[in-house]
mmCIF file of C-alpha atoms in Angstrom:
data_model
loop_
_atom_site.group_PDB
_atom_site.id
_atom_site.type_symbol
_atom_site.label_atom_id
_atom_site.label_comp_id
_atom_site.label_asym_id
_atom_site.label_seq_id
_atom_site.Cartn_x
_atom_site.Cartn_y
_atom_site.Cartn_z
ATOM 1 C CA ALA A 1 104.879 93.422 87.049
ATOM 2 C CA GLN A 2 102.336 96.166 86.738
ATOM 3 C CA SER A 3 102.638 99.536 88.476
ATOM 4 C CA VAL A 4 101.040 102.968 88.510
ATOM 5 C CA THR A 5 102.505 106.417 89.014
ATOM 6 C CA GLN A 6 100.371 109.285 90.229
ATOM 7 C CA LEU A 7 101.899 112.661 89.410
ATOM 8 C CA GLY A 8 101.500 115.127 92.241
ATOM 9 C CA SER A 9 100.875 114.156 95.848
ATOM 10 C CA HIS A 10 98.628 117.221 96.262
ATOM 11 C CA VAL A 11 96.424 119.051 93.772
ATOM 12 C CA SER A 12 94.719 122.293 94.735
ATOM 13 C CA VAL A 13 91.782 123.786 92.799
ATOM 14 C CA SER A 14 89.113 126.396 93.356
ATOM 15 C CA GLU A 15 85.485 125.404 93.646
ATOM 16 C CA GLY A 16 84.018 125.289 90.145
ATOM 17 C CA ALA A 17 87.384 124.757 88.422
ATOM 18 C CA LEU A 18 88.469 121.765 86.369
ATOM 19 C CA VAL A 19 89.887 118.814 88.280
ATOM 20 C CA LEU A 20 92.706 116.827 86.633
ATOM 21 C CA LEU A 21 94.456 114.012 88.502
ATOM 22 C CA ARG A 22 97.177 112.201 86.593
ATOM 23 C CA CYS A 23 97.902 108.477 86.470
ATOM 24 C CA ASN A 24 100.363 106.589 84.265
ATOM 25 C CA TYR A 25 100.622 102.839 84.275
ATOM 26 C CA SER A 26 103.159 100.215 83.402
ATOM 27 C CA SER A 27 101.909 96.788 82.397
ATOM 28 C CA SER A 28 103.044 94.015 80.078
ATOM 29 C CA VAL A 29 99.471 93.303 78.977
ATOM 30 C CA PRO A 30 96.424 95.529 78.370
ATOM 31 C CA PRO A 31 95.433 96.268 81.964
ATOM 32 C CA TYR A 32 92.354 96.837 84.000
ATOM 33 C CA LEU A 33 92.517 100.350 85.511
ATOM 34 C CA PHE A 34 90.641 101.872 88.408
ATOM 35 C CA TRP A 35 90.198 105.107 90.293
ATOM 36 C CA TYR A 36 89.178 105.006 93.952
ATOM 37 C CA VAL A 37 88.327 107.799 96.398
ATOM 38 C CA GLN A 38 89.033 107.783 100.118
ATOM 39 C CA TYR A 39 87.592 110.154 102.698
ATOM 40 C CA PRO A 40 89.375 110.574 106.060
ATOM 41 C CA ASN A 41 89.452 107.442 108.206
ATOM 42 C CA GLN A 42 87.371 105.477 105.725
ATOM 43 C CA GLY A 43 87.926 102.699 103.215
ATOM 44 C CA LEU A 44 88.290 103.111 99.457
ATOM 45 C CA GLN A 45 85.265 103.528 97.213
ATOM 46 C CA LEU A 46 85.347 102.798 93.483
ATOM 47 C CA LEU A 47 84.854 105.881 91.283
ATOM 48 C CA LEU A 48 85.231 104.224 87.879
ATOM 49 C CA LYS A 49 87.021 101.469 86.014
ATOM 50 C CA TYR A 50 88.383 100.617 82.572
ATOM 51 C CA THR A 51 88.135 96.999 81.420
ATOM 52 C CA SER A 52 88.893 97.106 77.676
ATOM 53 C CA ALA A 53 85.540 98.421 76.531
ATOM 54 C CA ALA A 54 85.019 102.152 75.841
ATOM 55 C CA THR A 55 88.177 104.198 76.360
ATOM 56 C CA LEU A 56 86.254 107.092 77.914
ATOM 57 C CA VAL A 57 84.806 105.910 81.191
ATOM 58 C CA LYS A 58 82.224 107.767 83.251
ATOM 59 C CA GLY A 59 81.967 107.243 86.978
ATOM 60 C CA ILE A 60 80.124 108.484 90.006
ATOM 61 C CA ASN A 61 79.952 112.089 91.218
ATOM 62 C CA GLY A 62 80.618 113.516 87.733
ATOM 63 C CA PHE A 63 84.111 112.074 87.333
ATOM 64 C CA GLU A 64 85.421 110.517 84.133
ATOM 65 C CA ALA A 65 88.704 109.111 82.866
ATOM 66 C CA GLU A 66 90.153 108.327 79.460
ATOM 67 C CA PHE A 67 92.347 105.334 78.709
ATOM 68 C CA LYS A 68 95.142 106.321 76.309
ATOM 69 C CA LYS A 69 97.242 103.337 75.341
ATOM 70 C CA SER A 70 99.773 105.388 73.373
ATOM 71 C CA GLU A 71 100.465 107.518 76.460
ATOM 72 C CA THR A 72 99.977 104.700 79.006
ATOM 73 C CA SER A 73 97.738 107.074 80.900
ATOM 74 C CA PHE A 74 94.404 107.010 82.712
ATOM 75 C CA HIS A 75 93.885 110.563 83.972
ATOM 76 C CA LEU A 76 90.846 111.439 86.100
ATOM 77 C CA THR A 77 88.867 114.603 85.347
ATOM 78 C CA LYS A 78 85.823 116.492 86.551
ATOM 79 C CA PRO A 79 84.629 119.675 84.806
ATOM 80 C CA SER A 80 83.681 121.572 87.963
ATOM 81 C CA ALA A 81 85.048 120.876 91.430
ATOM 82 C CA HIS A 82 82.797 120.835 94.463
ATOM 83 C CA MET A 83 83.860 121.237 98.067
ATOM 84 C CA SER A 84 82.699 117.676 98.734
ATOM 85 C CA ASP A 85 85.292 116.370 96.234
ATOM 86 C CA ALA A 86 88.103 117.088 98.699
ATOM 87 C CA ALA A 87 89.559 113.641 99.432
ATOM 88 C CA GLU A 88 92.415 111.264 98.629
ATOM 89 C CA TYR A 89 92.324 109.645 95.187
ATOM 90 C CA PHE A 90 94.066 106.423 94.225
ATOM 91 C CA CYS A 91 94.774 104.986 90.803
ATOM 92 C CA ALA A 92 95.106 101.185 90.633
ATOM 93 C CA VAL A 93 95.957 98.538 88.031
ATOM 94 C CA SER A 94 95.449 94.804 87.699
ATOM 95 C CA ASP A 95 95.773 92.302 84.873
ATOM 96 C CA PRO A 96 92.850 90.779 82.994
ATOM 97 C CA PRO A 97 92.151 87.046 83.456
ATOM 98 C CA GLY A 98 95.306 85.039 82.961
ATOM 99 C CA GLY A 99 97.477 87.622 84.669
ATOM 100 C CA SER A 100 97.827 88.925 88.196
ATOM 101 C CA TYR A 101 94.423 89.757 89.650
ATOM 102 C CA ILE A 102 96.026 91.521 92.637
ATOM 103 C CA PRO A 103 95.404 95.278 92.442
ATOM 104 C CA THR A 104 98.458 97.511 92.675
ATOM 105 C CA PHE A 105 97.920 101.069 93.881
ATOM 106 C CA GLY A 106 99.610 104.383 93.304
ATOM 107 C CA ARG A 107 100.723 106.587 96.177
ATOM 108 C CA GLY A 108 97.597 108.696 96.057
ATOM 109 C CA THR A 109 96.791 112.321 95.274
ATOM 110 C CA SER A 110 95.175 114.565 97.842
ATOM 111 C CA LEU A 111 92.627 116.894 96.200
ATOM 112 C CA ILE A 112 92.186 120.222 97.988
ATOM 113 C CA VAL A 113 89.221 122.389 96.990
ATOM 114 C CA HIS A 114 89.232 126.094 97.904
ATOM 115 C CA PRO A 115 85.996 128.064 98.205
ATOM 116 C CA ASP B 1 73.653 94.302 101.791
ATOM 117 C CA GLY B 2 76.884 92.628 100.752
ATOM 118 C CA GLY B 3 80.137 94.094 101.920
ATOM 119 C CA ILE B 4 83.276 93.860 104.006
ATOM 120 C CA THR B 5 83.333 94.458 107.738
ATOM 121 C CA GLN B 6 86.494 95.322 109.600
ATOM 122 C CA SER B 7 86.718 95.509 113.364
ATOM 123 C CA PRO B 8 87.601 97.243 115.521
ATOM 124 C CA LYS B 9 87.743 100.678 113.915
ATOM 125 C CA TYR B 10 90.363 101.864 116.415
ATOM 126 C CA LEU B 11 92.872 99.653 118.226
ATOM 127 C CA PHE B 12 95.623 100.430 120.692
ATOM 128 C CA ARG B 13 98.573 98.132 121.229
ATOM 129 C CA LYS B 14 101.141 98.123 123.959
ATOM 130 C CA GLU B 15 104.767 97.388 123.188
ATOM 131 C CA GLY B 16 105.367 93.638 122.876
ATOM 132 C CA GLN B 17 101.727 92.714 122.368
ATOM 133 C CA ASN B 18 100.180 90.789 119.504
ATOM 134 C CA VAL B 19 96.872 92.131 118.225
ATOM 135 C CA THR B 20 94.412 90.687 115.730
ATOM 136 C CA LEU B 21 92.382 92.687 113.227
ATOM 137 C CA SER B 22 89.168 91.140 111.998
ATOM 138 C CA CYS B 23 87.926 91.119 108.384
ATOM 139 C CA GLU B 24 84.715 89.429 107.229
ATOM 140 C CA GLN B 25 83.089 89.546 103.764
ATOM 141 C CA ASN B 26 79.764 88.282 102.470
ATOM 142 C CA LEU B 27 80.415 88.994 98.791
ATOM 143 C CA ASN B 28 81.367 85.374 98.026
ATOM 144 C CA HIS B 29 84.762 86.562 96.820
ATOM 145 C CA ASP B 30 87.607 84.082 96.614
ATOM 146 C CA ALA B 31 90.447 86.588 96.994
ATOM 147 C CA MET B 32 91.084 88.638 100.113
ATOM 148 C CA TYR B 33 93.854 91.122 100.839
ATOM 149 C CA TRP B 34 95.409 93.137 103.639
ATOM 150 C CA TYR B 35 96.972 96.502 102.877
ATOM 151 C CA ARG B 36 98.820 98.904 105.107
ATOM 152 C CA GLN B 37 98.402 102.639 104.523
ATOM 153 C CA ASP B 38 100.883 105.261 105.717
ATOM 154 C CA PRO B 39 100.745 108.953 104.758
ATOM 155 C CA GLY B 40 102.299 109.543 101.341
ATOM 156 C CA GLN B 41 103.020 105.861 100.710
ATOM 157 C CA GLY B 42 99.765 104.672 99.228
ATOM 158 C CA LEU B 43 98.594 101.135 99.915
ATOM 159 C CA ARG B 44 101.199 98.441 100.448
ATOM 160 C CA LEU B 45 100.234 94.782 100.244
ATOM 161 C CA ILE B 46 100.854 92.730 103.385
ATOM 162 C CA TYR B 47 99.249 89.343 102.608
ATOM 163 C CA TYR B 48 96.710 87.972 100.168
ATOM 164 C CA SER B 49 94.740 84.780 99.849
ATOM 165 C CA GLN B 50 93.112 83.230 96.806
ATOM 166 C CA ILE B 51 91.554 80.210 98.488
ATOM 167 C CA VAL B 52 90.774 78.788 101.905
ATOM 168 C CA ASN B 53 93.820 77.475 103.814
ATOM 169 C CA ASP B 54 96.234 79.172 101.430
ATOM 170 C CA PHE B 55 97.797 82.625 101.538
ATOM 171 C CA GLN B 56 100.831 84.407 100.127
ATOM 172 C CA LYS B 57 103.168 87.117 101.393
ATOM 173 C CA GLY B 58 102.896 90.526 99.869
ATOM 174 C CA ASP B 59 105.520 93.257 99.775
ATOM 175 C CA ILE B 60 105.704 93.944 103.531
ATOM 176 C CA ALA B 61 104.767 90.698 105.312
ATOM 177 C CA GLU B 62 107.454 90.778 108.006
ATOM 178 C CA GLY B 63 105.949 91.068 111.479
ATOM 179 C CA TYR B 64 102.470 90.037 110.330
ATOM 180 C CA SER B 65 100.580 86.747 110.125
ATOM 181 C CA VAL B 66 97.224 85.707 108.671
ATOM 182 C CA SER B 67 94.897 82.739 108.464
ATOM 183 C CA ARG B 68 92.142 81.765 106.047
ATOM 184 C CA GLU B 69 90.090 79.027 107.677
ATOM 185 C CA LYS B 70 86.832 80.197 106.107
ATOM 186 C CA LYS B 71 86.131 81.828 102.767
ATOM 187 C CA GLU B 72 84.437 84.735 104.513
ATOM 188 C CA SER B 73 87.161 85.535 107.034
ATOM 189 C CA PHE B 74 90.774 86.730 106.755
ATOM 190 C CA PRO B 75 92.098 87.969 110.122
ATOM 191 C CA LEU B 76 95.446 89.750 110.375
ATOM 192 C CA THR B 77 97.693 89.459 113.429
ATOM 193 C CA VAL B 78 100.215 92.201 114.040
ATOM 194 C CA THR B 79 102.957 90.561 116.061
ATOM 195 C CA SER B 80 105.492 92.048 118.436
ATOM 196 C CA ALA B 81 108.074 91.535 115.683
ATOM 197 C CA GLN B 82 106.502 94.407 113.706
ATOM 198 C CA LYS B 83 108.573 97.333 114.937
ATOM 199 C CA ASN B 84 106.479 100.135 113.512
ATOM 200 C CA PRO B 85 102.873 98.954 113.521
ATOM 201 C CA THR B 86 101.138 102.315 113.841
ATOM 202 C CA ALA B 87 99.174 102.673 110.589
ATOM 203 C CA PHE B 88 95.778 102.402 108.934
ATOM 204 C CA TYR B 89 94.984 98.838 107.863
ATOM 205 C CA LEU B 90 92.611 98.056 105.022
ATOM 206 C CA CYS B 91 91.071 94.717 104.124
ATOM 207 C CA ALA B 92 89.754 94.107 100.613
ATOM 208 C CA SER B 93 88.268 91.319 98.542
ATOM 209 C CA SER B 94 87.718 90.583 94.871
ATOM 210 C CA MET B 95 86.923 87.864 92.389
ATOM 211 C CA VAL B 96 89.884 85.884 91.087
ATOM 212 C CA PHE B 97 88.505 85.181 87.635
ATOM 213 C CA PRO B 98 86.198 88.097 86.946
ATOM 214 C CA GLY B 99 84.187 88.912 83.909
ATOM 215 C CA ASP B 100 84.542 92.499 82.723
ATOM 216 C CA SER B 101 81.805 93.550 85.129
ATOM 217 C CA ASN B 102 83.358 92.178 88.319
ATOM 218 C CA THR B 103 86.928 93.350 88.173
ATOM 219 C CA GLU B 104 87.237 95.719 91.113
ATOM 220 C CA ALA B 105 88.275 95.180 94.721
ATOM 221 C CA PHE B 106 85.894 96.073 97.534
ATOM 222 C CA PHE B 107 87.219 97.584 100.742
ATOM 223 C CA GLY B 108 86.309 97.594 104.396
ATOM 224 C CA GLN B 109 86.239 100.792 106.450
ATOM 225 C CA GLY B 110 89.693 100.207 107.900
ATOM 226 C CA THR B 111 91.254 99.762 111.333
ATOM 227 C CA ARG B 112 93.534 102.432 112.772
ATOM 228 C CA LEU B 113 96.173 100.806 114.957
ATOM 229 C CA THR B 114 98.196 102.897 117.383
ATOM 230 C CA VAL B 115 101.051 101.778 119.594
ATOM 231 C CA VAL B 116 100.893 103.261 123.073
#
């Protein structure tokens, strides 16, 4: 069964600083990986996804993530944090066709941005 | 625009009552899911359905029931057997056999259920 672990339930950065949110996965097959963002009392919105093409994936709002098979990681980064980036971020994993299509989510990381 | 609609956004339940949360999608997705969200626990899968008239229990199905009579609709009933129903409930949908461009799940805006 696949799973994801998000390191750090809260990450605090200053506006303009680098954002790094960590995600490690466990899967028996090369997975599909996703990052979602959630603002208070709203649903989840897809930021970016990895589906076995380029290992460096660019998403919306200036975020990107790199798939590293050797480290089983899919960390999310943004060079310069903005106040509007404050939200909850979820890493998720599913299998490619032939495996389990059901997405499994990490526990989430709350990003706090200080002025 | 295609998407998922959950209603109501806020719901209050008295002790011993059953309540039903609505979820409708017009994305033509085969799979639909219900997740429960509690602070610090991420999203936990309650039920999922791959096809009309068929659904499977997720990790925390006790005290919940679902139906899938139409492809577009996947309502969730929170029964009186669910002892701690106060939470944020999210409905999602996805393709079952995606190409590389259709792999992600789409989410509704959620329903916040509170026991009063």
